[in-house]
Short mmCIF file of C-alpha atoms in Angstrom, two decimals:
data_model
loop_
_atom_site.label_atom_id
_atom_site.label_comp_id
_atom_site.label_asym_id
_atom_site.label_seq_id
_atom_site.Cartn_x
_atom_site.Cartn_y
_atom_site.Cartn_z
CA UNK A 1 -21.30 -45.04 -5.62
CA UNK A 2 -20.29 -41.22 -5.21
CA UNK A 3 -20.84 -38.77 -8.33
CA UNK A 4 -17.16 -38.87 -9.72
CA UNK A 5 -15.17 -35.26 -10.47
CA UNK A 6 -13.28 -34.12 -13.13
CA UNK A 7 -9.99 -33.14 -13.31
CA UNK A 8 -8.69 -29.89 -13.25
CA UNK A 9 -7.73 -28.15 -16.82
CA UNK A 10 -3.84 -28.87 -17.37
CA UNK A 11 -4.84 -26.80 -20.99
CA UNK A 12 -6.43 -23.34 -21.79
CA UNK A 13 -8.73 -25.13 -23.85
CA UNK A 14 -11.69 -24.37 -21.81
CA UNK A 15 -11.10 -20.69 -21.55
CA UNK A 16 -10.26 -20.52 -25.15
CA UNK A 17 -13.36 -21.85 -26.74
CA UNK A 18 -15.90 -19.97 -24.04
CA UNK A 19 -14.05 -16.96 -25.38
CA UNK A 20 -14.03 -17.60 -29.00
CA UNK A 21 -17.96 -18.05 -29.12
CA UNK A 22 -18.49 -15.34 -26.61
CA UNK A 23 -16.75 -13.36 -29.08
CA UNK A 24 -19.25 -14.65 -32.03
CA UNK A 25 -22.17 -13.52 -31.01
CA UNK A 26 -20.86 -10.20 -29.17
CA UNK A 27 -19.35 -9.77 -33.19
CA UNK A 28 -22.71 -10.43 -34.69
CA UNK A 29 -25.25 -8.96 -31.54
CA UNK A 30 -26.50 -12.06 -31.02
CA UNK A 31 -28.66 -13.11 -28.26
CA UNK A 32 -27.91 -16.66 -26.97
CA UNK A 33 -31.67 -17.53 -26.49
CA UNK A 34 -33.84 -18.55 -30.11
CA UNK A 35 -35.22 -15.61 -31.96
CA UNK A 36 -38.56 -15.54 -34.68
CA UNK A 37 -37.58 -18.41 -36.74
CA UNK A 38 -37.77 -20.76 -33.48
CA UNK A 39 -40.74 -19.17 -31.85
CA UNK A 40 -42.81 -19.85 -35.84
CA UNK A 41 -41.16 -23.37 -35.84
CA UNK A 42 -42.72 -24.01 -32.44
CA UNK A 43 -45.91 -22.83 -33.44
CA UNK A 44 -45.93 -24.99 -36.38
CA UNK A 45 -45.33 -28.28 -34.32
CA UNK A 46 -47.78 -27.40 -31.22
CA UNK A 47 -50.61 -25.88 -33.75
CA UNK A 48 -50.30 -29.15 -35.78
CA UNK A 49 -49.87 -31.36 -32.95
CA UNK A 50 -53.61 -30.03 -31.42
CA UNK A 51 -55.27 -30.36 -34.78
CA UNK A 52 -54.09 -33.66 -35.53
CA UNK A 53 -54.88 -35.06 -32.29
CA UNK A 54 -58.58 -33.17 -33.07
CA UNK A 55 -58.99 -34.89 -35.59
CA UNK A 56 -58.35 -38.32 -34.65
CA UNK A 57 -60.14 -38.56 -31.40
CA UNK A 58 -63.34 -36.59 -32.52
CA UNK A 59 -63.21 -37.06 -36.63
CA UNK A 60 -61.47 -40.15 -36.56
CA UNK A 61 -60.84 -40.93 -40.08
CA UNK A 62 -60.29 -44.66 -42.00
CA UNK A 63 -58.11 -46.99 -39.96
CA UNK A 64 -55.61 -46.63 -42.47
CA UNK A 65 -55.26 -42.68 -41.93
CA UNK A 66 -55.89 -43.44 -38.27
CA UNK A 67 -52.77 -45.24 -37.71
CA UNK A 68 -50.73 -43.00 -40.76
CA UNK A 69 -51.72 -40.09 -38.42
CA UNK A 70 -50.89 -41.65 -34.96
CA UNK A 71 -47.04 -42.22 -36.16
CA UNK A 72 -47.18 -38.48 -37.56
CA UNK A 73 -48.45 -37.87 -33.70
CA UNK A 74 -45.59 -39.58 -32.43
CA UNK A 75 -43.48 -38.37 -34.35
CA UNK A 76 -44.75 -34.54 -33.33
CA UNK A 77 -44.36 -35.45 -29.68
CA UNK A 78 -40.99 -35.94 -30.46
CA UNK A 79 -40.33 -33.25 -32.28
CA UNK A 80 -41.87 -31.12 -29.71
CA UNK A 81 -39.22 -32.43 -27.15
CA UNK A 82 -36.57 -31.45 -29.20
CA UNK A 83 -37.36 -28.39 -30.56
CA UNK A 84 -39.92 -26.71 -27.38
CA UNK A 85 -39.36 -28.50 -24.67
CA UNK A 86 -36.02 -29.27 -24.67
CA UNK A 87 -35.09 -25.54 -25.08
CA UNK A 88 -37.50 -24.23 -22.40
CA UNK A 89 -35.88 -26.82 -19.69
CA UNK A 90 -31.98 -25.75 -20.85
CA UNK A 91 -33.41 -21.64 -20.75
CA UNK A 92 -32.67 -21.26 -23.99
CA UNK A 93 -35.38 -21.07 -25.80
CA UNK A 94 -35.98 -17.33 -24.88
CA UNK A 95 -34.52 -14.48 -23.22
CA UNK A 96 -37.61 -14.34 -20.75
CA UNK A 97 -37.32 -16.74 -17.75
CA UNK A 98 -41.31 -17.23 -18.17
CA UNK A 99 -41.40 -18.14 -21.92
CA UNK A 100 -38.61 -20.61 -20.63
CA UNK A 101 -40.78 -22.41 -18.32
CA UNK A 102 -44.12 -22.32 -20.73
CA UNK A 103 -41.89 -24.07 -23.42
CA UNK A 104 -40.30 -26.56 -20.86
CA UNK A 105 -43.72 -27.46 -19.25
CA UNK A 106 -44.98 -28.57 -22.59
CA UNK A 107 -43.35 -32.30 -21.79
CA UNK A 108 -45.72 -32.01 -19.13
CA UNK A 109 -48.79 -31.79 -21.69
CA UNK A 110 -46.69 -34.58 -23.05
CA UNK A 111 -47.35 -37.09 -19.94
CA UNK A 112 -44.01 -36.69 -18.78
CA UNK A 113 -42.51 -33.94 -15.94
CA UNK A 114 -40.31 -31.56 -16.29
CA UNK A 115 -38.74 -31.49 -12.74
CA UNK A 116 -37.55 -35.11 -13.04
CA UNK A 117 -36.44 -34.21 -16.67
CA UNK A 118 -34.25 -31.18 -15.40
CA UNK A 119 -32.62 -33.26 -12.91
CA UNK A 120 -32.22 -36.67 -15.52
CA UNK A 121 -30.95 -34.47 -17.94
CA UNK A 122 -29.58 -30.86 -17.15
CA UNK A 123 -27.76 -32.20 -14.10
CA UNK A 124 -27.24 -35.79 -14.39
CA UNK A 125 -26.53 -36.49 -17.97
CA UNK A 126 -24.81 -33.20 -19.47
CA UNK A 127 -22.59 -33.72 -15.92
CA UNK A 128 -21.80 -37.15 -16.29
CA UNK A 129 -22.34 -37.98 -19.95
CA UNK A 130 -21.50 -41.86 -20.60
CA UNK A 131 -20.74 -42.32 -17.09
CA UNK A 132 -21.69 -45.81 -16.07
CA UNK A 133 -23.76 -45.39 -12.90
CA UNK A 134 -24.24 -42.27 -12.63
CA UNK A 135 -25.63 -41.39 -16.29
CA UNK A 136 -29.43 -42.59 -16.12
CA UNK A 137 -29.16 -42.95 -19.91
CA UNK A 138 -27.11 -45.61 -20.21
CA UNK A 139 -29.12 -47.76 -17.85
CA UNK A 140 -30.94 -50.12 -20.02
CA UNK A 141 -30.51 -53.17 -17.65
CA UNK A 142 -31.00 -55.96 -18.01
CA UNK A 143 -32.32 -55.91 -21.59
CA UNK A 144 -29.26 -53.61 -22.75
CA UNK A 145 -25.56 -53.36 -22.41
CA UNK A 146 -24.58 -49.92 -23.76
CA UNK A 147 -21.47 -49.33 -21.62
CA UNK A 148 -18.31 -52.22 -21.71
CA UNK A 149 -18.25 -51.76 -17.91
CA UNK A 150 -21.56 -52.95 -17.25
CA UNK A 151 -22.24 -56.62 -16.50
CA UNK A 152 -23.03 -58.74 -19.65
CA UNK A 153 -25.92 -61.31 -20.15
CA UNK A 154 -26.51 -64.25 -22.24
CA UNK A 155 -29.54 -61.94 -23.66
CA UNK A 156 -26.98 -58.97 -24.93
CA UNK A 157 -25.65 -61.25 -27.55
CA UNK A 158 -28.90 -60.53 -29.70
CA UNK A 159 -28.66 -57.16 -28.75
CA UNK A 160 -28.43 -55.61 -31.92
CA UNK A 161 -31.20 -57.19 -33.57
CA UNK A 162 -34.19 -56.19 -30.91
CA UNK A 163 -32.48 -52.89 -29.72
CA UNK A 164 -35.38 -50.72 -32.41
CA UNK A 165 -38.28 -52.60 -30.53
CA UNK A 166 -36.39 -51.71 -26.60
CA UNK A 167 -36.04 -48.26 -27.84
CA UNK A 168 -40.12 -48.00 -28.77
CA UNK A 169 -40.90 -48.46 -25.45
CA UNK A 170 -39.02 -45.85 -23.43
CA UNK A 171 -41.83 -42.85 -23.69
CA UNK A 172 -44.34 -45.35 -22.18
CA UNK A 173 -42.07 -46.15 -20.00
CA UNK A 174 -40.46 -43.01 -18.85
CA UNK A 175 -44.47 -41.36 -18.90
CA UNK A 176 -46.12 -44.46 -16.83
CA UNK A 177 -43.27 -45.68 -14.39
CA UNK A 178 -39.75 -44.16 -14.45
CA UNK A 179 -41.37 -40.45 -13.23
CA UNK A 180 -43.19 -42.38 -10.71
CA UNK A 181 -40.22 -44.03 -10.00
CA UNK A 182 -37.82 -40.91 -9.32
CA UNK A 183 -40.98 -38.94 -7.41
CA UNK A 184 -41.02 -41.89 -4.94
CA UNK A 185 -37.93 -42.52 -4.72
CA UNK A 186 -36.03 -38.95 -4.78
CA UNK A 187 -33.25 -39.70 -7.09
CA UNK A 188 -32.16 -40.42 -10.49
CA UNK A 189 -30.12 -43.20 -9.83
CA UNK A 190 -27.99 -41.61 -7.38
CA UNK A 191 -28.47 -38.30 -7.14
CA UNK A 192 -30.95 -36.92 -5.29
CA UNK A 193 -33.54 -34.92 -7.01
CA UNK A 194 -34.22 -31.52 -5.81
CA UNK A 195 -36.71 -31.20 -2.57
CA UNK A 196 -39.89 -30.69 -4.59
CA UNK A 197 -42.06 -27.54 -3.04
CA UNK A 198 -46.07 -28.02 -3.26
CA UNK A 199 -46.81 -26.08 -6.09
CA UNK A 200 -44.07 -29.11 -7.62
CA UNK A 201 -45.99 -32.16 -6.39
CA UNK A 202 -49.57 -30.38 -7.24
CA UNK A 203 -47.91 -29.77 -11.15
CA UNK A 204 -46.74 -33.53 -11.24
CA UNK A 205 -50.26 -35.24 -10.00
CA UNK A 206 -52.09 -32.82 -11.66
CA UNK A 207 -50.59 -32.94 -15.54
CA UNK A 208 -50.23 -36.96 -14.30
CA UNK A 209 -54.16 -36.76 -14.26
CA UNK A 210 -54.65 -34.28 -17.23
CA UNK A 211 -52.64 -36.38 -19.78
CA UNK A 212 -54.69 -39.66 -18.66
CA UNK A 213 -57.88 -37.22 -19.41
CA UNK A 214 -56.55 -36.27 -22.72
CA UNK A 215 -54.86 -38.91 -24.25
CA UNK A 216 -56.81 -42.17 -22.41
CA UNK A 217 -60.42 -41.23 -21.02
CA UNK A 218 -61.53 -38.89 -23.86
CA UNK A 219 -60.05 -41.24 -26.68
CA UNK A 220 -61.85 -44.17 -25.08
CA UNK A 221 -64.82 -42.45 -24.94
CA UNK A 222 -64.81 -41.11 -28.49
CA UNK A 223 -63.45 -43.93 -30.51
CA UNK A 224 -63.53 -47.11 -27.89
CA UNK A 225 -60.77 -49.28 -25.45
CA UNK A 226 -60.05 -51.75 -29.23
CA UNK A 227 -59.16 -48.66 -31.33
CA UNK A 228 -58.00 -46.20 -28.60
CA UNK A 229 -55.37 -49.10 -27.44
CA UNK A 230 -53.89 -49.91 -31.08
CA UNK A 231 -53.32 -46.31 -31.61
CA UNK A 232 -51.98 -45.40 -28.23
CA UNK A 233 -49.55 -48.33 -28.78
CA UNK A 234 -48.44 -46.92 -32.51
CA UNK A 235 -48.23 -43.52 -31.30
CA UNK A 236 -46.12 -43.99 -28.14
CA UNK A 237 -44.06 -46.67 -29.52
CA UNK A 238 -42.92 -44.53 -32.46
CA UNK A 239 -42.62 -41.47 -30.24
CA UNK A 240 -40.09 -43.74 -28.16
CA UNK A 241 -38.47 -45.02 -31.10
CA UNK A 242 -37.28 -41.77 -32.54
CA UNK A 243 -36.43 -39.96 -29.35
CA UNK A 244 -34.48 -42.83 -28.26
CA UNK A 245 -32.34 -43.35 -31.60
CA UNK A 246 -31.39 -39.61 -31.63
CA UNK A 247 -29.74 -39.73 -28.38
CA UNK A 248 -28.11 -42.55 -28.43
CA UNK A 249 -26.40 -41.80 -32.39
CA UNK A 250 -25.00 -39.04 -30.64
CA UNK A 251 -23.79 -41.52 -27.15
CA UNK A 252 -23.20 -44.84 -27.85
CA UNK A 253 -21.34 -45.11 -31.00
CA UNK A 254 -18.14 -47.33 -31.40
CA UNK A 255 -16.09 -43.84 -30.95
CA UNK A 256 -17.31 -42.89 -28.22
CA UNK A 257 -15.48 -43.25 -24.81
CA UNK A 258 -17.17 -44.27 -21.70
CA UNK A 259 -15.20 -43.17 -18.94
CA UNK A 260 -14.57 -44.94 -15.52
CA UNK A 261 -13.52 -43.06 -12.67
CA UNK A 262 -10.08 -43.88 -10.77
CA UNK A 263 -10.80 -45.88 -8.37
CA UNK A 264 -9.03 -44.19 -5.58
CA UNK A 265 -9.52 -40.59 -5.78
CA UNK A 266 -12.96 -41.22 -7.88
CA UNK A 267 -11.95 -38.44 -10.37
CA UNK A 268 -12.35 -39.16 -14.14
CA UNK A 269 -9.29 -38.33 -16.63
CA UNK A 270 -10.62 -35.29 -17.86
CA UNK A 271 -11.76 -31.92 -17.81
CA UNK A 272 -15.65 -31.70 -17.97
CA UNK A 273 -15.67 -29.73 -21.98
CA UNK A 274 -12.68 -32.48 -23.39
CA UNK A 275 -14.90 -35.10 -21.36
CA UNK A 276 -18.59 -34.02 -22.82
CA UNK A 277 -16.16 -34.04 -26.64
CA UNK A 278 -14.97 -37.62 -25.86
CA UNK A 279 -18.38 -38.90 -25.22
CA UNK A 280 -20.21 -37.11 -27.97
CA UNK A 281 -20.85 -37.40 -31.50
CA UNK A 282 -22.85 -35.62 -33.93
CA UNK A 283 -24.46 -36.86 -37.01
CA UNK A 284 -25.67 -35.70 -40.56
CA UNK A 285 -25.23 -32.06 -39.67
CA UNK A 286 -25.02 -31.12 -43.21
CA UNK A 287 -28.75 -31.76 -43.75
CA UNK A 288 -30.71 -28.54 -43.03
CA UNK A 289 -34.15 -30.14 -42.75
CA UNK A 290 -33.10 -32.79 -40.34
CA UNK A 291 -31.76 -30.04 -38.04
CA UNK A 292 -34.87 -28.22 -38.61
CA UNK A 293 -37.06 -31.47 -37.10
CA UNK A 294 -34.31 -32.74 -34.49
CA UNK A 295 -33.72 -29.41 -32.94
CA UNK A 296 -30.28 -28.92 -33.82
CA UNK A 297 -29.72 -32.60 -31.69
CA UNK A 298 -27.61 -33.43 -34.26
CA UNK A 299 -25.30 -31.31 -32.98
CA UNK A 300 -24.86 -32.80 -30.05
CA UNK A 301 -21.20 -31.87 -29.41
CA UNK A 302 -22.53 -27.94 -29.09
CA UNK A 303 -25.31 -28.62 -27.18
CA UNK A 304 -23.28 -30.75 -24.67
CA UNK A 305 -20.69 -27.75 -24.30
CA UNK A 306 -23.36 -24.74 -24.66
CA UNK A 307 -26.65 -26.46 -22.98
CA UNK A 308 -27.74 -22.57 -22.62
CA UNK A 309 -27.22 -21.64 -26.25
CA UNK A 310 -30.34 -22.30 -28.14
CA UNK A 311 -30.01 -24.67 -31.10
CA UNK A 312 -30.47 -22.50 -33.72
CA UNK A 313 -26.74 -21.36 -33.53
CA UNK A 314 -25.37 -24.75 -33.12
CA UNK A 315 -24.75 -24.57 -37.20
CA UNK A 316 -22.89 -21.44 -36.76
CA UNK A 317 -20.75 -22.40 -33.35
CA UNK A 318 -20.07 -25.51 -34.47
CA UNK A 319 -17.45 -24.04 -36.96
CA UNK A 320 -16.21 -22.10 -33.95
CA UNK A 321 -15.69 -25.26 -32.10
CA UNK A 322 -14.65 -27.55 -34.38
CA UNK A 323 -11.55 -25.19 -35.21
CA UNK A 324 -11.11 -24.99 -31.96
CA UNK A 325 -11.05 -28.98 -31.34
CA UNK A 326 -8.17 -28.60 -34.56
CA UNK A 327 -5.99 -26.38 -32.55
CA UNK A 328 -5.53 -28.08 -29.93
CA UNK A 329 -5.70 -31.69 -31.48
CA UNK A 330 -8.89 -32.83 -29.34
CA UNK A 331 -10.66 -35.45 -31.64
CA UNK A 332 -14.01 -33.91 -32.75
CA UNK A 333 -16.31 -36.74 -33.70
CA UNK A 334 -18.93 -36.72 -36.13
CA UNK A 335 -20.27 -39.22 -38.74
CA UNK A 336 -21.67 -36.94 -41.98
CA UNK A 337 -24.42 -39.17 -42.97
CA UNK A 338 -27.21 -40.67 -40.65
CA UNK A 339 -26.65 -43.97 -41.60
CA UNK A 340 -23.19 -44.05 -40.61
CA UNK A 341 -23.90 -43.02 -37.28
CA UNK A 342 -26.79 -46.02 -37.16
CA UNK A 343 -24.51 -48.14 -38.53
CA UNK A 344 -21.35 -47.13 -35.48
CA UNK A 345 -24.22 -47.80 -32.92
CA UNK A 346 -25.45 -51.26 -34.43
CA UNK A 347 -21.43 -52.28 -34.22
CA UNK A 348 -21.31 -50.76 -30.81
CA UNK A 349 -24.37 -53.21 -29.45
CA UNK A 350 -22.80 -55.66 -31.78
CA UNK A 351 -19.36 -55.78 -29.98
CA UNK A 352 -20.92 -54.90 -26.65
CA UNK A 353 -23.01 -58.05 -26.92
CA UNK A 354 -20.93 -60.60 -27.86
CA UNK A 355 -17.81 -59.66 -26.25
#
């Protein structure tokens, strides 16, 4: 299968919105990149990420504590992606190309890479969000059908009720075999990953071997395989868990479209911003300290049309945009509480599953 295209604009829609948020921040002198309040935020999260991790591997409190502070780990690492790393990789987490890349190799601290992440996520996914095939994020297979055009299983009727524990296990996954996978390999499902210079593949093996230092050997050592195990378990598995839910809230909802290319001239129906709008959702924007944690990923619908534009705006834009969406009657999808939006992705497996 061939990466589809889009169609070409038929609307000013396109135009009209770049312009209209251009015009925000030239009105206000706004850079596009974060500013102080992202730059302490990050601090925060990294300075109490290192401490807590200090204190568990080499004054590793009551079991109890142990494991309360191995989900608060996971929960960091996550928060870290979203807020740091996630950023650094889109180049907009500050106006210096070099903070950029500091922020976005922090996934590599992580156990992950952030080569294969650019090309997963900056190219693949915000090109071809929902996309069956070509969108890595919707492949799940064969324990999940999140897209009606991909092939059901006798499995995907229970779907919805062992979806949480799936979704735990993607950052073990993604840091132990699907990196391995696309460095071997040379795509992302099918597209080819950028050639990789040297100074790429000695990064990969090299943060492959410090993370295995830091968050296997050393724990082992300190605290023993029994211990070390159960809390490497609880930590990645909630790391995965909340990662995973917060993309797909903002994917695979009931409202969401997937799109299939015509068959023909492989083009999909759209134009690439009215395609990212059908395919997006975002979720319990009104709740400042959930932004605050989830790095503005609840609203996805700006990120997905502004990648570059850090997430602190995304409050501010999102007024821009929605307006926008009003003028020219493009649906702009959004559920106001977060239980909603759980609740339009349970229905989605639901439906999906026993279909």
């Amino acid at each position: 299968m061939a990466t589809p295209k889009f169609s070409r604009p038929k609307i000013t829609f396109h135009q009209d919105l770049k312009s209209r948020v251009a015009e925000y921040f030239k009105a206000h002198n706004l850079a596009r990149s974060g500013n102080s309040e992202l730059f302490v935020k990050a601090g925060i999260m990294v300075v109490g990420f290192v401490l807590l991790y200090i204190h568990l591997v080499f004054f590793t409190p009551h079991w109890i504590l142990g494991l309360v502070e191995c989900l608060v780990l996971g929960a960091l690492t996550a928060f870290i992606g979203f807020n740091v790393m996630h950023d650094g990789a889109h180049g907009s987490f500050s106006d210096r190309p070099w903070v950029n890349s500091l922020a976005g190799m922090s996934i590599n601290f992580l156990g992950a890479n952030v080569f294969m992440w650019k090309t997963k996520h900056n190219v693949v996914h915000h090109s071809f969000t929902n996309v069956d095939g070509v969108d890595d994020d919707l492949n799940a297979r064969p324990f999940l059908r999140l897209s009606p055009s991909q092939k059901k299983f006798k499995i995907h009727q229970f779907q919805h009720y062992y979806f949480i524990f799936t979704y735990s296990l993607l950052y073990l996954y993604w840091v132990f075999f699907t990196d391995y996978k696309k460095y071997v390999t040379g795509k992302v499902g099918i597209v080819p990953i950028q050639k990789m210079k040297m100074s790429d593949h000695i990064s990969f093996w090299a943060f492959k071997a410090l993370h295995l230092v830091l968050f296997v050997a050393i724990p082992v050592y300190m605290v023993g395989w029994g211990p070390w195990l159960v809390g490497f378990l609880v930590y990645g598995l909630f790391a995965g868990l909340v990662l995973t839910l917060v993309f797909q809230l903002a994917h695979s909802l009931e409202e969401t479209a997937f799109p299939v290319p015509e068959p023909v001239s492989n083009c999909l129906e759209d134009e690439w911003m009215i395609h990212q709008i059908r395919t997006t959702a975002n979720f319990a924007t009104g709740y400042k300290l959930l932004t605050w944690f989830l790095g503005g990923l609840n609203f996805q619908i700006e990120h997905h049309l502004f990648p570059k534009v850090s997430h602190i705006h995304y409050p501010a834009i999102s007024k821009i945009i929605k307006q926008t969406c009003k003028d020219y009657n493009i649906p702009y999808l959004e559920h106001q509480k977060l239980r909603w939006a759980f609740r339009s992705h349970f229905r989605h497996l639901k439906g999906l599953g026993t279909a």
